[in-house]
Coordinates of C-alpha atoms and ligand atoms in Angstrom, one line a residue:
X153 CA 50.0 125.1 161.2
X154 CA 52.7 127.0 158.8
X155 CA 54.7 127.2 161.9
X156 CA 54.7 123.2 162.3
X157 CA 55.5 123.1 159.2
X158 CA 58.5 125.1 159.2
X159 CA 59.7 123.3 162.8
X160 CA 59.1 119.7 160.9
X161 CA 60.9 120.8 158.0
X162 CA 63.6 122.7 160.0
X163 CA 64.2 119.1 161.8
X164 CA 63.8 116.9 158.7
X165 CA 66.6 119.5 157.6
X166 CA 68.7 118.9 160.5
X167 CA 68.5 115.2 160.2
X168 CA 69.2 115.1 156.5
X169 CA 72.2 117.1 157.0
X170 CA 73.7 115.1 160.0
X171 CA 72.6 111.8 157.2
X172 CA 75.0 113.6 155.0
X173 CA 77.8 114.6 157.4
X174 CA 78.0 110.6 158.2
X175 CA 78.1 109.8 154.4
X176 CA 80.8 112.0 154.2
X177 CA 82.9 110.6 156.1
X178 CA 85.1 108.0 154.5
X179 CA 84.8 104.4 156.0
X180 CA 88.3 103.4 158.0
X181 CA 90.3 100.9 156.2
X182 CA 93.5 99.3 158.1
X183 CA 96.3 101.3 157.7
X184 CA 99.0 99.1 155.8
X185 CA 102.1 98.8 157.2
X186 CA 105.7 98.5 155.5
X187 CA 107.5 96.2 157.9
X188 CA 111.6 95.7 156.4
X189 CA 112.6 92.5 155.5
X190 CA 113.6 89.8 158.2
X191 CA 111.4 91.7 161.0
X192 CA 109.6 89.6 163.2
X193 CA 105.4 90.1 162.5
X194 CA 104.5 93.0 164.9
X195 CA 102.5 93.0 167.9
X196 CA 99.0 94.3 167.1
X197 CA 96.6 95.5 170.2
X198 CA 92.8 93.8 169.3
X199 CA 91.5 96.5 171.2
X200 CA 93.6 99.2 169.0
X201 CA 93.9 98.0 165.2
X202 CA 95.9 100.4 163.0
X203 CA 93.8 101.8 160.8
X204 CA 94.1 104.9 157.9
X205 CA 91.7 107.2 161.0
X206 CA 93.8 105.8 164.0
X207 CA 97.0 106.5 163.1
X208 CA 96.4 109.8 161.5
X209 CA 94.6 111.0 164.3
X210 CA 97.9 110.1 166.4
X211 CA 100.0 112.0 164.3
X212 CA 98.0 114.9 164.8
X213 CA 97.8 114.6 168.6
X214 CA 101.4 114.2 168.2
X215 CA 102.0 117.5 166.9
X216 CA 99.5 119.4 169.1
X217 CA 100.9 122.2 171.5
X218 CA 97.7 122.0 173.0
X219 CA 97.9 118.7 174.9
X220 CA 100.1 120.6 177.1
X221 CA 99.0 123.5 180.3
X222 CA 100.9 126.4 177.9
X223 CA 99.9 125.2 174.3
X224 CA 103.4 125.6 173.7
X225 CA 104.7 121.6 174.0
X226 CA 104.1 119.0 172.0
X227 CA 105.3 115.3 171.8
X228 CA 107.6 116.9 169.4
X229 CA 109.3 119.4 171.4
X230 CA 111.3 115.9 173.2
X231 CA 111.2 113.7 170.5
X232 CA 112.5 115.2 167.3
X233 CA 111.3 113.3 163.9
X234 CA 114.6 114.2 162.3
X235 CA 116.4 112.7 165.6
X236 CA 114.4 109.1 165.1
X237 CA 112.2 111.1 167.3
X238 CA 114.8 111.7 170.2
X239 CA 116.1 115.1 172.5
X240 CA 119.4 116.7 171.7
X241 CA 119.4 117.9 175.0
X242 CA 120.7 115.6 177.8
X243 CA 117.5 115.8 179.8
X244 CA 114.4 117.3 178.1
X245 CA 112.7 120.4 179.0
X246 CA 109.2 120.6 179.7
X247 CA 106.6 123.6 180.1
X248 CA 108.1 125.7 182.7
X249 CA 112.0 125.2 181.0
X250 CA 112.6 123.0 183.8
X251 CA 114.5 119.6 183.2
X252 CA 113.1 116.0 183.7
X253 CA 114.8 113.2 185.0
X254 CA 115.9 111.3 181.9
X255 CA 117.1 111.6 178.5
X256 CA 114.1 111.3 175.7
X257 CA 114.9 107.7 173.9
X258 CA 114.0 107.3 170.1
X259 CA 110.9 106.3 169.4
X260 CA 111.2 103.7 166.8
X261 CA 110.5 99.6 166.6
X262 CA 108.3 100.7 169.9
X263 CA 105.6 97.8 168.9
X264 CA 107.9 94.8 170.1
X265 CA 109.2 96.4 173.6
X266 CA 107.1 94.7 176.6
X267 CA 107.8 97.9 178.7
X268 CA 108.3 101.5 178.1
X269 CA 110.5 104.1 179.5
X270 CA 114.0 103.0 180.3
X271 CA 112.5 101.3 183.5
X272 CA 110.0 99.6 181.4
X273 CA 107.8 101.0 184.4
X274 CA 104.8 101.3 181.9
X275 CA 103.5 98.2 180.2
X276 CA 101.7 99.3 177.1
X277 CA 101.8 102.3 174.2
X278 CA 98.2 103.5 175.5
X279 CA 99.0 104.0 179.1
X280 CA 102.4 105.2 178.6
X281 CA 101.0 108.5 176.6
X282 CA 99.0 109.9 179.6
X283 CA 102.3 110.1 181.7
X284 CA 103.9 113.1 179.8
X285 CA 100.5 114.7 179.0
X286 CA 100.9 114.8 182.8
X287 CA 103.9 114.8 184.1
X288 CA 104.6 118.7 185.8
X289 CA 107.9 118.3 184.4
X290 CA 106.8 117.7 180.8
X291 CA 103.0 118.9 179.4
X292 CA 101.3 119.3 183.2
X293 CA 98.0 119.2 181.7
X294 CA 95.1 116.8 182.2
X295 CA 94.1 113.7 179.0
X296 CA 90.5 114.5 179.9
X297 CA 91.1 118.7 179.7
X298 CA 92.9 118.1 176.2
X299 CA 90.2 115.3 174.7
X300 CA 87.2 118.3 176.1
X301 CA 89.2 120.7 174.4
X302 CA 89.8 119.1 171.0
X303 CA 87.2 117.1 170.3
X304 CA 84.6 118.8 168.9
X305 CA 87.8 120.8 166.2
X306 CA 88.6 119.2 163.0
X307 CA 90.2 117.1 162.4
X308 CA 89.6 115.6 165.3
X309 CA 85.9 115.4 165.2
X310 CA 85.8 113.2 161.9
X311 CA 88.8 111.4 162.2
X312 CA 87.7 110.3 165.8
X313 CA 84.3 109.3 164.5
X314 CA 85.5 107.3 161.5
X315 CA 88.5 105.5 163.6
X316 CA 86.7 104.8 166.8
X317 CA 83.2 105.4 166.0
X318 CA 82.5 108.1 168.5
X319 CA 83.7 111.5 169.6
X320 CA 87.6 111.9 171.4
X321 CA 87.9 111.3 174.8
X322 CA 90.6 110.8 176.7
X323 CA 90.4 106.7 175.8
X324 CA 90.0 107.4 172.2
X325 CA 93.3 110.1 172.5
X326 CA 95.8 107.9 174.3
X327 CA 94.7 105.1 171.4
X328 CA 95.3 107.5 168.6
X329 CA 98.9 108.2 170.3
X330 CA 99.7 104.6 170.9
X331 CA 98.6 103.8 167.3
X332 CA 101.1 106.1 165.8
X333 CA 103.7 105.3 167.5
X334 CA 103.8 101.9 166.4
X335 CA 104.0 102.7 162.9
X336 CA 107.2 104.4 163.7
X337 CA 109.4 101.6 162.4
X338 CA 113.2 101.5 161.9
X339 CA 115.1 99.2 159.6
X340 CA 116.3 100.5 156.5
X341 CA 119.7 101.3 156.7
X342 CA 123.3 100.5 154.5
X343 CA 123.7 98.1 157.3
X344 CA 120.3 96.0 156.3
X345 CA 120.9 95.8 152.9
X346 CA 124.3 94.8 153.7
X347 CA 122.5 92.0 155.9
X348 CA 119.8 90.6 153.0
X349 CA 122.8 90.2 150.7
X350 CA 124.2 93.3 149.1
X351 CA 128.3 93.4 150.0
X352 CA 128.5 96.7 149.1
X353 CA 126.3 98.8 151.2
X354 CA 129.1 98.7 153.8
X355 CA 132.5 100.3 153.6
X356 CA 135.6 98.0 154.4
X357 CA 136.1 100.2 157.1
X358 CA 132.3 99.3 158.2
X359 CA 132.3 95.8 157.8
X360 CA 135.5 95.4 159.7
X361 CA 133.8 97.5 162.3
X362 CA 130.8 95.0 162.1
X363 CA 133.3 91.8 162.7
X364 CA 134.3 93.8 166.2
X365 CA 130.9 94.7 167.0
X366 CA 129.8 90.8 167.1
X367 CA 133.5 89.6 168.5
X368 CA 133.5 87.8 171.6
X369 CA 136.1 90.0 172.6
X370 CA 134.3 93.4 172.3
X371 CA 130.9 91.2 173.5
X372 CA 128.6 94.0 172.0
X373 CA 125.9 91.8 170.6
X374 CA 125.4 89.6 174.5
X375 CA 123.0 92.9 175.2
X376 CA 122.5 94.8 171.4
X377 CA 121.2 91.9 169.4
X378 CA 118.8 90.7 167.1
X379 CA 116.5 93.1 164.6
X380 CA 116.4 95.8 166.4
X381 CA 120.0 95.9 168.3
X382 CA 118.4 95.4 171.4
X383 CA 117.5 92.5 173.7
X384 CA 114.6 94.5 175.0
X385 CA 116.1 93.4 178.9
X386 CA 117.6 95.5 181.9
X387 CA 121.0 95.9 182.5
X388 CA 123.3 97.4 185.0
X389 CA 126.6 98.5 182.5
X390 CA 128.7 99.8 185.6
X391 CA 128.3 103.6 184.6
X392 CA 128.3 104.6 188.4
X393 CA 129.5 103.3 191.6
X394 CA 126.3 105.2 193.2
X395 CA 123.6 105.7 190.8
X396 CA 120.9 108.8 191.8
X397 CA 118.5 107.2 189.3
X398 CA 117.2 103.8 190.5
X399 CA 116.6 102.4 187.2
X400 CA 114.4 99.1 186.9
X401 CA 114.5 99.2 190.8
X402 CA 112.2 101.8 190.9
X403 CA 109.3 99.5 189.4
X404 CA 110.8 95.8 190.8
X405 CA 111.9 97.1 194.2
X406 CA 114.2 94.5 194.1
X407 CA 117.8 95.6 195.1
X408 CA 119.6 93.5 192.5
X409 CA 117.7 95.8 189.7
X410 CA 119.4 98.8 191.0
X411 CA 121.0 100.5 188.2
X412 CA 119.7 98.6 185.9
X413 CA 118.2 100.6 182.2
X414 CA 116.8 99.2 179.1
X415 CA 118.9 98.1 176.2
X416 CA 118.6 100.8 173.6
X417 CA 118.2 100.5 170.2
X418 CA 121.3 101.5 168.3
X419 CA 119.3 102.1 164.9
X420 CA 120.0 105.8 164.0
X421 CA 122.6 106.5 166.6
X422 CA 124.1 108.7 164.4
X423 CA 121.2 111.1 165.2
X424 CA 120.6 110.3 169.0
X425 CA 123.4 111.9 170.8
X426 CA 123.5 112.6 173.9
X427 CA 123.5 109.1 174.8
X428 CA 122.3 106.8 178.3
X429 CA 119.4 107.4 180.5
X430 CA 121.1 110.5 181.6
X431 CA 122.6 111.9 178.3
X432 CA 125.7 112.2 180.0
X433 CA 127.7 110.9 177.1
X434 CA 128.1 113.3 174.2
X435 CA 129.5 111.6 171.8
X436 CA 130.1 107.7 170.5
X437 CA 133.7 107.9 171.1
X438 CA 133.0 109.0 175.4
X439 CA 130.4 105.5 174.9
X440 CA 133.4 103.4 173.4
X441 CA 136.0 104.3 175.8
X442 CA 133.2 103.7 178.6
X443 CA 132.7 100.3 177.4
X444 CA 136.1 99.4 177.0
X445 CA 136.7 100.0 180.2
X446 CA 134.5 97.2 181.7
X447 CA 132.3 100.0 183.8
X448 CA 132.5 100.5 187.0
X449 CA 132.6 97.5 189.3
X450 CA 128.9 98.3 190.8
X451 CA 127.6 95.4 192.7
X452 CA 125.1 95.0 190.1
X453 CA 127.1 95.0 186.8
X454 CA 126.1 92.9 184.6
X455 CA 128.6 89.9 184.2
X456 CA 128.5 90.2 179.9
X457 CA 130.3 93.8 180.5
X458 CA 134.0 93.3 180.3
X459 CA 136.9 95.4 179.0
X460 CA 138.7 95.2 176.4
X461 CA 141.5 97.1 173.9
X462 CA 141.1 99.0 170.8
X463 CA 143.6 100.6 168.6
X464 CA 142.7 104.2 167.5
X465 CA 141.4 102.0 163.9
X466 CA 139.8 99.5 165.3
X467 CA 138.0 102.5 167.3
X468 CA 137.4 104.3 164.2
X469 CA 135.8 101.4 162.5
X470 CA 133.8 100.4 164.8
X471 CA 132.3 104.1 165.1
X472 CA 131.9 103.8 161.1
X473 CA 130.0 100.4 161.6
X474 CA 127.7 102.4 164.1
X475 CA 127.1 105.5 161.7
X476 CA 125.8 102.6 159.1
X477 CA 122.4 102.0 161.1
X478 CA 121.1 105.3 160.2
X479 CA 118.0 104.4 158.1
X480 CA 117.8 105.3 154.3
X481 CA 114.2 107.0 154.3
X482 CA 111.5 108.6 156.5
X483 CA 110.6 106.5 160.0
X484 CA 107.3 107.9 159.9
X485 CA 105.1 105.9 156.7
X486 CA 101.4 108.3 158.0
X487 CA 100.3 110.5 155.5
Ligands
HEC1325 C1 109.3 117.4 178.2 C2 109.9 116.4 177.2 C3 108.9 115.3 176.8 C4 107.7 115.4 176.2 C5 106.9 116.7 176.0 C6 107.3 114.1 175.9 N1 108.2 113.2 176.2 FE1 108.2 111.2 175.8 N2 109.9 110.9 176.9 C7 110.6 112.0 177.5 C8 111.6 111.4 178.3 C9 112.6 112.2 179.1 C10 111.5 110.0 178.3 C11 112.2 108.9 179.1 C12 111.5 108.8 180.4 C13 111.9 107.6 181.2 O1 112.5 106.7 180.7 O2 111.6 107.6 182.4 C14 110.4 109.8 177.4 C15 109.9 108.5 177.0 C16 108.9 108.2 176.1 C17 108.5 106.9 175.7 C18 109.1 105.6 176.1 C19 110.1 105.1 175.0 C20 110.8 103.8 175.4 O3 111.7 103.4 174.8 O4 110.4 103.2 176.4 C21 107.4 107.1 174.8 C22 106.7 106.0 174.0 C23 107.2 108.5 174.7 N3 108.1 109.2 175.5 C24 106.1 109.1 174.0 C25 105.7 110.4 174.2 C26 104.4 111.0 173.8 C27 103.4 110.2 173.0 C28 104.4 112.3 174.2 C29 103.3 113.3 174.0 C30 102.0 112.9 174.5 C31 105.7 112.6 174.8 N4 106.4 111.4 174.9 C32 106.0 113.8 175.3 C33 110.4 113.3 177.2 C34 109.3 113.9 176.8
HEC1326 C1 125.6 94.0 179.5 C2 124.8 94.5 178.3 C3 125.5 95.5 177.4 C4 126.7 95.2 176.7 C5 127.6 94.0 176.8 C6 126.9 96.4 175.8 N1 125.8 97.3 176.0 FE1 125.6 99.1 175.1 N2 124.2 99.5 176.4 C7 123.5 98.7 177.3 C8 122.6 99.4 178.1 C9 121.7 98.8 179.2 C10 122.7 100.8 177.7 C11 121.9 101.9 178.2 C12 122.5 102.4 179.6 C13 121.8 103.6 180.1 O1 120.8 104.0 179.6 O2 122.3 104.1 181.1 C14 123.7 100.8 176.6 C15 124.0 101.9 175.9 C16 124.7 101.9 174.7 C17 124.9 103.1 173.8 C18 124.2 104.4 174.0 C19 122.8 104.3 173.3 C20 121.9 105.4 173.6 O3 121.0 105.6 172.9 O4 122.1 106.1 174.7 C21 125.7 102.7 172.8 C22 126.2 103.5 171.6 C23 126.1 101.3 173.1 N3 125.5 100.9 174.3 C24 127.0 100.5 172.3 C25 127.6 99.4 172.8 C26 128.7 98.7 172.2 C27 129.4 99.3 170.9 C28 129.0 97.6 172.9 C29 130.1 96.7 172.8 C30 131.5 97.3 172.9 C31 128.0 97.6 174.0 N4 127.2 98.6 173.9 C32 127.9 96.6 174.9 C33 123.8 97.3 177.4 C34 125.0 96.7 176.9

């Protein structure tokens, strides 16, 4: 009988306490965004809502050595938050030191592209995070291995219950990811304010280097346009006569894509270099005198790309102008 007793209250305990635990945990409120002014609404996932858990949870996962085979790479290690989250190397380095294929892009304004990596091979945020995780070249490790491993540590454990309503698993992990990512949102630089009004945030030197980058003659703007510098299409630019990288034709298999790479962004170029799919332009100055050459005349290049003359302050300027995109504060807003 006493023994009962002490089972039913040992259970009674148990329960009370996991009752607790729950109460605990705060409830999830959306995470509120600061979008800058004169951005189009972002794209929201219904089936991934930014909230305070979700996108905390994805900065952690971010961070985490251990989503890779050696516990030594992290999302990090490629994509730098003081580089607007880009490599300085030309191609990254993954677990065994070896390199990949491509330069790592910036990750910033990554809610409005329809495809990711500079193929676009990889239509949404959620699926795109399980190809580094593994990729032999980069983590060469396994989503379900990493959510098994973390899921029952803090704070993975609360912050996956509160933001998804159940334990991490490898669904709940590439959601987190995705959901961070989105937040990280560029658009506050001298050359913003300069656009909502305020004459002054630009130099002389950078406004005249403006007028060039939007002159038919340089022609700039036909691919780097809009909010976020960046038509979000593919183009061939003529850097090769004989590309080794396929480009978009690796996804399309259509021999006209050949060559062909997502426009970048050119927010925070400043802190980007090396620069193209294949970082093998070092510096802005190699990228002018490319494009003032027209490119190469590749079957494929685009017909916007054509070359034009610079004097050595026209050049100078319109390097100035480019320095001006670098935002004012932090990308990332998560706590
Ligand atoms: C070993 C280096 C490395 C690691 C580690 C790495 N990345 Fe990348 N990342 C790259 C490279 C290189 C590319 C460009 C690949 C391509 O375009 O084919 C890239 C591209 C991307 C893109 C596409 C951006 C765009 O503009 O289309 C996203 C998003 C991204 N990475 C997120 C992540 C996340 C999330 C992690 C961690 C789970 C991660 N990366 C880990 C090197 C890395
Ligand atoms: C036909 C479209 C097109 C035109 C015109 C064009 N660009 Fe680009 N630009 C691209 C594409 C596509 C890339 C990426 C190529 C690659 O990854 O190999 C690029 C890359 C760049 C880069 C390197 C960015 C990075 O992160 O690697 C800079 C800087 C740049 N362009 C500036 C300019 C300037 C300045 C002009 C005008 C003089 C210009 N572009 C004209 C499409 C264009």
């Amino acid at each position: 009988m006493m023994r009962w007793a002490v089972i039913i209250c040992a259970v009674a305990l148990l329960a009370s306490c996991r009752h607790a635990a729950d109460e605990l945990l705060e409830p999830d409120r959306p995470f509120t965004m600061q979008l800058p002014a004169g951005f189009p609404a972002m794209p929201t996932s219904d089936d991934n809502p930014l909230t305070e858990a979700s996108v905390a949870m994805g900065k952690e996962l971010f961070f985490d050595e251990r989503l890779s085979r050696t516990g030594m790479v992290s999302c990090a290690s490629c994509h730098f938050p003081e580089r607007a989250f880009s490599d300085t190397l030309p191609l990254s380095m993954g677990v065994d030191g070896l390199p990949g294929m491509r330069n790592a892009p910036p990750l910033v304004n990554l809610a409005w592209h329809s495809g990711y990596f500079r193929d676009g091979g990889v239509p949404t945020l959620e699926q795109q995070a399980i190809a580094p995780i593994h990729d032999p070249l980069e983590m060469d490790f396994s989503i379900t291995r990493a959510a098994a491993d973390l899921r029952n540590l803090e704070p993975y454990a609360s912050l996956s219950r509160r933001a998804y309503g159940k334990p991490m698993e490898a669904y709940e992990l590439t959601r987190a990811l995705a959901a961070y990512q989105r937040t990280l949102v560029s658009g506050w630089s001298r050359y913003d304010r300069y656009t909502s009004g305020d004459a002054s945030a630009l130099s002389a030197s950078e406004q005249h280097g403006l007028e060039l980058f939007r002159s038919d003659a340089l022609n700039c703007t036909a691919c780097h346009s809009g909010f976020d510098l960046n038509d979000h299409g593919y183009h061939n630019v003529g850097q090769y006569l004989s590309y080794s990288d396929p480009g978009r034709e690796r996804i399309t298999l259509v021999p006209s894509d050949h060559g062909k790479f997502k426009t970048p962004t050119l927010r925070n170029i400043a802190l980007t270099a090396p620069y193209m799919h294949d970082g093998s332009m070092a510096t802005l100055e190699e990228v002018i005198d490319f494009f003032a050459s027209g490119g190469q005349p590749h079957v494929n290049r685009d017909p916007e790309m054509q070359s034009f003359a610079l004097s050595p302050q026209d050049k100078a300027d319109l390097i100035a102008f480019l320095l001006a995109l670098t935002d004012e504060r932090p990308i990332d807003q998560v706590p």
